Amino acid sequence: MRKAIEDELKQPQPLFIDGKAYVPNHGELIDVVNPATESILCQVHAATENEVNLAVQAARRAFEDSTWKGMNPSAREKILLRIADLLEQNAERLGTIETLNNGKTIREGIGDVEPSADAFRYYAGWTRKIYGETIPVDGGNFVYTLKEPVGVCGQIVPWNYPLLMAAWKVAPALACGCTIVLKPSEWTPLTALELAKITKEAGLPDGVLNVVPGYGSVAGEALSRHMDVDKIAFTGSIRTARLLLKASAESNLKKVSLELGGKSPLLVFDDADIDGAVQAAMAGSFANKGEVCSASTRLLVQSSIKDKLLDKLTSRCEQMKVGDPFDTNNHMGALVSKAQYEKVRSYIEKGKTEGARLITSEAKQNSMPDKGYYLRPAIFDEVKSHMSIAQEEIFGPVLSVLEFADEAAAIQIANGTSYGLVSAIFTKDISRAHRLAKEIKAGVVWINRWNGFDSAAPFGGNKQSGWGRELGKNALDLYTTDKCVWVNI
């Protein structure tokens, strides 16, 4: 299958606008690089402001003529269920494309498909359950509310989970009756284009979902400033989020929801299951090469158990195999790009300069290819809260270990960054677990585990980790608006 896909990709990949492949006449192409080999995987036509305008016009037509929002809810439900089925049926193809494009292991690439399908299946169930309420008021009036789709949605998704992040945004927007212009990262546009083809096959009407790969400074800027876009949903960096907010303020004050970065703490107390905490730290820090907004990048360990935990953690880390993402014996593939590789390397050097102690080997394994953006996982001990590696999001396989003496110190360190996305507490003291869950400033708290995700459970952050909640019932609020109707009876 891999060879067949690579052969398919030899031709420049078109945009997807108004239900069909669209090739711009300007001829500008984006080189899409395979990070595992550093070679050009394919080229994709780049969306400019003109193509964004065409996509928004298609989405607006589909919204205003009620092609989608006016469809019977049961019919919309069936289409979303069909999308879920087709995603699962094409899991190997989608996973292979994701691995070629992103550098994650084939196990992770295929593994992203099931939760993507589950998002469509979950929100399919909501299509017939989105409704308003009646409100008792004074004065002989009958008052009720309507929950209506917000309109044309611009959705900008990142490069670390290209298919999954698209599913998290597209599925609830479709369930609510919205139409969409989706802009994937120019680094990883391929599974978004595959998703568009799948929705077409499933029966989604033309214009309801449009996909416009392009550069953020061009296509993203045009989408965020477009006067006919009613809402922007974004996952990515704080820097880009600020630009989107400015664009919204300077255009039509469109709604904006933001799922941003994290510097998330994993707290391990002296009564914890150390083996369970080590397993969580490994998964939380090095899954998907550490290119995860919810990574457990700060490991907070109580002083009395730190040495024991670090012995186990470093032993596990040194056994990790890094290399060809299609080799199922490897645990980590390649970082997504040369720019990201160099960024992570710079943070490792900065950690050393600031006085933290690198306790894992940087030596390449014999199995690691000469070409490719491969990096061994790095663990720093003796990290202080003021250091850059403890404050700034690195987005790579780098773990900072911070020591604490007691509960009060743990909370102070945990809350001591500008982020507030996720967190975890490892302890056998259930009272402490619930007490600290209230004290930690984060949108998600996991107790005695890391990375608990379900389509039904809301996800999002506090502070500079974003606005709004994706997944669960909460995501419906991002794509609906309430209308209040008064009837004088």
PDB file of N, CA and C in Angstrom, residues 275-334:
ATOM      1  N   ASP A 275       5.702   2.536  39.384  1.00  0.00           N
ATOM      2  CA  ASP A 275       5.718   1.935  38.052  1.00  0.00           C
ATOM      3  C   ASP A 275       4.634   2.546  37.166  1.00  0.00           C
ATOM      4  N   GLY A 276       3.460   2.772  37.751  1.00  0.00           N
ATOM      5  CA  GLY A 276       2.385   3.410  36.989  1.00  0.00           C
ATOM      6  C   GLY A 276       2.734   4.833  36.602  1.00  0.00           C
ATOM      7  N   ALA A 277       3.410   5.554  37.513  1.00  0.00           N
ATOM      8  CA  ALA A 277       3.804   6.924  37.223  1.00  0.00           C
ATOM      9  C   ALA A 277       4.861   6.968  36.124  1.00  0.00           C
ATOM     10  N   VAL A 278       5.799   6.022  36.161  1.00  0.00           N
ATOM     11  CA  VAL A 278       6.831   5.955  35.125  1.00  0.00           C
ATOM     12  C   VAL A 278       6.196   5.676  33.773  1.00  0.00           C
ATOM     13  N   GLN A 279       5.280   4.742  33.736  1.00  0.00           N
ATOM     14  CA  GLN A 279       4.604   4.420  32.478  1.00  0.00           C
ATOM     15  C   GLN A 279       3.859   5.640  31.940  1.00  0.00           C
ATOM     16  N   ALA A 280       3.201   6.369  32.839  1.00  0.00           N
ATOM     17  CA  ALA A 280       2.468   7.571  32.425  1.00  0.00           C
ATOM     18  C   ALA A 280       3.417   8.644  31.909  1.00  0.00           C
ATOM     19  N   ALA A 281       4.553   8.810  32.587  1.00  0.00           N
ATOM     20  CA  ALA A 281       5.518   9.819  32.163  1.00  0.00           C
ATOM     21  C   ALA A 281       6.102   9.485  30.792  1.00  0.00           C
ATOM     22  N   MET A 282       6.360   8.205  30.556  1.00  0.00           N
ATOM     23  CA  MET A 282       6.879   7.788  29.256  1.00  0.00           C
ATOM     24  C   MET A 282       5.868   8.089  28.152  1.00  0.00           C
ATOM     25  N   ALA A 283       4.631   7.672  28.371  1.00  0.00           N
ATOM     26  CA  ALA A 283       3.593   7.898  27.361  1.00  0.00           C
ATOM     27  C   ALA A 283       3.302   9.383  27.208  1.00  0.00           C
ATOM     28  N   GLY A 284       3.264  10.086  28.337  1.00  0.00           N
ATOM     29  CA  GLY A 284       2.925  11.503  28.302  1.00  0.00           C
ATOM     30  C   GLY A 284       4.004  12.366  27.689  1.00  0.00           C
ATOM     31  N   SER A 285       5.259  11.920  27.761  1.00  0.00           N
ATOM     32  CA  SER A 285       6.367  12.742  27.277  1.00  0.00           C
ATOM     33  C   SER A 285       6.831  12.388  25.869  1.00  0.00           C
ATOM     34  N   PHE A 286       6.748  11.101  25.504  1.00  0.00           N
ATOM     35  CA  PHE A 286       7.418  10.656  24.283  1.00  0.00           C
ATOM     36  C   PHE A 286       6.492  10.069  23.225  1.00  0.00           C
ATOM     37  N   ALA A 287       5.212   9.898  23.533  1.00  0.00           N
ATOM     38  CA  ALA A 287       4.268   9.484  22.493  1.00  0.00           C
ATOM     39  C   ALA A 287       4.233  10.555  21.403  1.00  0.00           C
ATOM     40  N   ASN A 288       4.075  10.125  20.171  1.00  0.00           N
ATOM     41  CA  ASN A 288       4.017  11.049  19.033  1.00  0.00           C
ATOM     42  C   ASN A 288       5.232  11.979  18.996  1.00  0.00           C
ATOM     43  N   LYS A 289       6.385  11.439  19.477  1.00  0.00           N
ATOM     44  CA  LYS A 289       7.667  12.176  19.482  1.00  0.00           C
ATOM     45  C   LYS A 289       7.642  13.390  20.392  1.00  0.00           C
ATOM     46  N   GLY A 290       6.697  13.436  21.325  1.00  0.00           N
ATOM     47  CA  GLY A 290       6.570  14.593  22.198  1.00  0.00           C
ATOM     48  C   GLY A 290       5.883  15.765  21.536  1.00  0.00           C
ATOM     49  N   GLU A 291       5.433  15.602  20.299  1.00  0.00           N
ATOM     50  CA  GLU A 291       4.746  16.674  19.584  1.00  0.00           C
ATOM     51  C   GLU A 291       3.254  16.624  19.927  1.00  0.00           C
ATOM     52  N   VAL A 292       2.981  16.944  21.176  1.00  0.00           N
ATOM     53  CA  VAL A 292       1.632  16.810  21.740  1.00  0.00           C
ATOM     54  C   VAL A 292       1.373  18.003  22.653  1.00  0.00           C
ATOM     55  N   CYS A 293       0.271  18.695  22.453  1.00  0.00           N
ATOM     56  CA  CYS A 293      -0.017  19.848  23.306  1.00  0.00           C
ATOM     57  C   CYS A 293      -0.247  19.417  24.752  1.00  0.00           C
ATOM     58  N   SER A 294      -0.752  18.199  24.940  1.00  0.00           N
ATOM     59  CA  SER A 294      -1.043  17.708  26.284  1.00  0.00           C
ATOM     60  C   SER A 294       0.081  16.836  26.835  1.00  0.00           C
ATOM     61  N   ALA A 295       1.301  17.012  26.340  1.00  0.00           N
ATOM     62  CA  ALA A 295       2.422  16.218  26.830  1.00  0.00           C
ATOM     63  C   ALA A 295       2.728  16.551  28.288  1.00  0.00           C
ATOM     64  N   SER A 296       3.203  15.550  29.018  1.00  0.00           N
ATOM     65  CA  SER A 296       3.573  15.747  30.429  1.00  0.00           C
ATOM     66  C   SER A 296       5.013  16.237  30.494  1.00  0.00           C
ATOM     67  N   THR A 297       5.217  17.469  30.067  1.00  0.00           N
ATOM     68  CA  THR A 297       6.579  17.983  29.902  1.00  0.00           C
ATOM     69  C   THR A 297       7.262  18.336  31.209  1.00  0.00           C
ATOM     70  N   ARG A 298       6.493  18.440  32.299  1.00  0.00           N
ATOM     71  CA  ARG A 298       7.083  18.714  33.618  1.00  0.00           C
ATOM     72  C   ARG A 298       6.699  17.572  34.560  1.00  0.00           C
ATOM     73  N   LEU A 299       7.696  16.827  34.995  1.00  0.00           N
ATOM     74  CA  LEU A 299       7.484  15.726  35.937  1.00  0.00           C
ATOM     75  C   LEU A 299       7.873  16.220  37.330  1.00  0.00           C
ATOM     76  N   LEU A 300       6.889  16.419  38.194  1.00  0.00           N
ATOM     77  CA  LEU A 300       7.105  16.902  39.549  1.00  0.00           C
ATOM     78  C   LEU A 300       7.121  15.699  40.490  1.00  0.00           C
ATOM     79  N   VAL A 301       8.252  15.482  41.161  1.00  0.00           N
ATOM     80  CA  VAL A 301       8.435  14.281  41.974  1.00  0.00           C
ATOM     81  C   VAL A 301       8.786  14.660  43.404  1.00  0.00           C
ATOM     82  N   GLN A 302       8.123  14.011  44.372  1.00  0.00           N
ATOM     83  CA  GLN A 302       8.445  14.266  45.774  1.00  0.00           C
ATOM     84  C   GLN A 302       9.861  13.773  46.080  1.00  0.00           C
ATOM     85  N   SER A 303      10.582  14.544  46.877  1.00  0.00           N
ATOM     86  CA  SER A 303      12.020  14.334  47.085  1.00  0.00           C
ATOM     87  C   SER A 303      12.377  12.917  47.486  1.00  0.00           C
ATOM     88  N   SER A 304      11.579  12.311  48.379  1.00  0.00           N
ATOM     89  CA  SER A 304      11.945  11.014  48.951  1.00  0.00           C
ATOM     90  C   SER A 304      11.944   9.869  47.945  1.00  0.00           C
ATOM     91  N   ILE A 305      11.278  10.030  46.818  1.00  0.00           N
ATOM     92  CA  ILE A 305      11.207   8.941  45.833  1.00  0.00           C
ATOM     93  C   ILE A 305      11.846   9.300  44.501  1.00  0.00           C
ATOM     94  N   LYS A 306      12.435  10.483  44.428  1.00  0.00           N
ATOM     95  CA  LYS A 306      12.929  10.950  43.129  1.00  0.00           C
ATOM     96  C   LYS A 306      13.981  10.019  42.529  1.00  0.00           C
ATOM     97  N   ASP A 307      14.969   9.618  43.318  1.00  0.00           N
ATOM     98  CA  ASP A 307      16.049   8.778  42.784  1.00  0.00           C
ATOM     99  C   ASP A 307      15.519   7.442  42.277  1.00  0.00           C
ATOM    100  N   LYS A 308      14.621   6.845  43.053  1.00  0.00           N
ATOM    101  CA  LYS A 308      14.056   5.559  42.653  1.00  0.00           C
ATOM    102  C   LYS A 308      13.270   5.695  41.355  1.00  0.00           C
ATOM    103  N   LEU A 309      12.472   6.754  41.264  1.00  0.00           N
ATOM    104  CA  LEU A 309      11.656   6.951  40.060  1.00  0.00           C
ATOM    105  C   LEU A 309      12.543   7.224  38.850  1.00  0.00           C
ATOM    106  N   LEU A 310      13.567   8.063  39.031  1.00  0.00           N
ATOM    107  CA  LEU A 310      14.425   8.400  37.893  1.00  0.00           C
ATOM    108  C   LEU A 310      15.218   7.203  37.405  1.00  0.00           C
ATOM    109  N   ASP A 311      15.617   6.317  38.295  1.00  0.00           N
ATOM    110  CA  ASP A 311      16.315   5.097  37.867  1.00  0.00           C
ATOM    111  C   ASP A 311      15.437   4.282  36.925  1.00  0.00           C
ATOM    112  N   LYS A 312      14.178   4.119  37.313  1.00  0.00           N
ATOM    113  CA  LYS A 312      13.246   3.356  36.481  1.00  0.00           C
ATOM    114  C   LYS A 312      12.955   4.092  35.171  1.00  0.00           C
ATOM    115  N   LEU A 313      12.794   5.395  35.263  1.00  0.00           N
ATOM    116  CA  LEU A 313      12.427   6.189  34.092  1.00  0.00           C
ATOM    117  C   LEU A 313      13.555   6.213  33.057  1.00  0.00           C
ATOM    118  N   THR A 314      14.777   6.463  33.510  1.00  0.00           N
ATOM    119  CA  THR A 314      15.897   6.515  32.560  1.00  0.00           C
ATOM    120  C   THR A 314      16.175   5.145  31.949  1.00  0.00           C
ATOM    121  N   SER A 315      15.986   4.093  32.733  1.00  0.00           N
ATOM    122  CA  SER A 315      16.170   2.748  32.191  1.00  0.00           C
ATOM    123  C   SER A 315      15.179   2.480  31.063  1.00  0.00           C
ATOM    124  N   ARG A 316      13.926   2.856  31.280  1.00  0.00           N
ATOM    125  CA  ARG A 316      12.909   2.679  30.240  1.00  0.00           C
ATOM    126  C   ARG A 316      13.228   3.539  29.021  1.00  0.00           C
ATOM    127  N   CYS A 317      13.675   4.743  29.270  1.00  0.00           N
ATOM    128  CA  CYS A 317      13.946   5.687  28.190  1.00  0.00           C
ATOM    129  C   CYS A 317      15.092   5.201  27.307  1.00  0.00           C
ATOM    130  N   GLU A 318      16.136   4.679  27.919  1.00  0.00           N
ATOM    131  CA  GLU A 318      17.290   4.219  27.151  1.00  0.00           C
ATOM    132  C   GLU A 318      16.947   3.007  26.284  1.00  0.00           C
ATOM    133  N   GLN A 319      15.881   2.301  26.633  1.00  0.00           N
ATOM    134  CA  GLN A 319      15.476   1.134  25.844  1.00  0.00           C
ATOM    135  C   GLN A 319      14.625   1.514  24.637  1.00  0.00           C
ATOM    136  N   MET A 320      14.204   2.779  24.558  1.00  0.00           N
ATOM    137  CA  MET A 320      13.360   3.195  23.444  1.00  0.00           C
ATOM    138  C   MET A 320      14.139   3.164  22.135  1.00  0.00           C
ATOM    139  N   LYS A 321      13.496   2.674  21.107  1.00  0.00           N
ATOM    140  CA  LYS A 321      14.108   2.610  19.784  1.00  0.00           C
ATOM    141  C   LYS A 321      13.526   3.713  18.913  1.00  0.00           C
ATOM    142  N   VAL A 322      14.412   4.471  18.306  1.00  0.00           N
ATOM    143  CA  VAL A 322      14.028   5.595  17.460  1.00  0.00           C
ATOM    144  C   VAL A 322      14.505   5.307  16.042  1.00  0.00           C
ATOM    145  N   GLY A 323      13.620   5.484  15.071  1.00  0.00           N
ATOM    146  CA  GLY A 323      14.038   5.234  13.694  1.00  0.00           C
ATOM    147  C   GLY A 323      12.866   5.158  12.744  1.00  0.00           C
ATOM    148  N   ASP A 324      13.066   4.456  11.642  1.00  0.00           N
ATOM    149  CA  ASP A 324      12.070   4.329  10.569  1.00  0.00           C
ATOM    150  C   ASP A 324      10.669   4.136  11.144  1.00  0.00           C
ATOM    151  N   PRO A 325       9.756   5.071  10.904  1.00  0.00           N
ATOM    152  CA  PRO A 325       8.414   4.962  11.488  1.00  0.00           C
ATOM    153  C   PRO A 325       7.603   3.783  10.967  1.00  0.00           C
ATOM    154  N   PHE A 326       8.030   3.179   9.856  1.00  0.00           N
ATOM    155  CA  PHE A 326       7.322   2.006   9.353  1.00  0.00           C
ATOM    156  C   PHE A 326       7.867   0.703   9.930  1.00  0.00           C
ATOM    157  N   ASP A 327       8.921   0.783  10.725  1.00  0.00           N
ATOM    158  CA  ASP A 327       9.451  -0.389  11.423  1.00  0.00           C
ATOM    159  C   ASP A 327       8.701  -0.518  12.746  1.00  0.00           C
ATOM    160  N   THR A 328       7.917  -1.562  12.884  1.00  0.00           N
ATOM    161  CA  THR A 328       7.051  -1.702  14.065  1.00  0.00           C
ATOM    162  C   THR A 328       7.840  -1.973  15.342  1.00  0.00           C
ATOM    163  N   ASN A 329       9.146  -2.198  15.239  1.00  0.00           N
ATOM    164  CA  ASN A 329       9.971  -2.358  16.437  1.00  0.00           C
ATOM    165  C   ASN A 329      10.352  -1.012  17.052  1.00  0.00           C
ATOM    166  N   ASN A 330      10.167   0.062  16.319  1.00  0.00           N
ATOM    167  CA  ASN A 330      10.556   1.385  16.809  1.00  0.00           C
ATOM    168  C   ASN A 330       9.426   2.036  17.611  1.00  0.00           C
ATOM    169  N   HIS A 331       9.839   2.782  18.623  1.00  0.00           N
ATOM    170  CA  HIS A 331       8.873   3.453  19.497  1.00  0.00           C
ATOM    171  C   HIS A 331       8.630   4.902  19.083  1.00  0.00           C
ATOM    172  N   MET A 332       9.595   5.514  18.430  1.00  0.00           N
ATOM    173  CA  MET A 332       9.470   6.897  17.997  1.00  0.00           C
ATOM    174  C   MET A 332       9.955   7.039  16.565  1.00  0.00           C
ATOM    175  N   GLY A 333       9.247   7.863  15.804  1.00  0.00           N
ATOM    176  CA  GLY A 333       9.660   8.161  14.446  1.00  0.00           C
ATOM    177  C   GLY A 333      10.424   9.465  14.388  1.00  0.00           C
ATOM    178  N   ALA A 334      10.213  10.234  13.319  1.00  0.00           N
ATOM    179  CA  ALA A 334      10.958  11.472  13.078  1.00  0.00           C
ATOM    180  C   ALA A 334      10.120  12.686  13.457  1.00  0.00           C
TER     181      ALA A 334
END
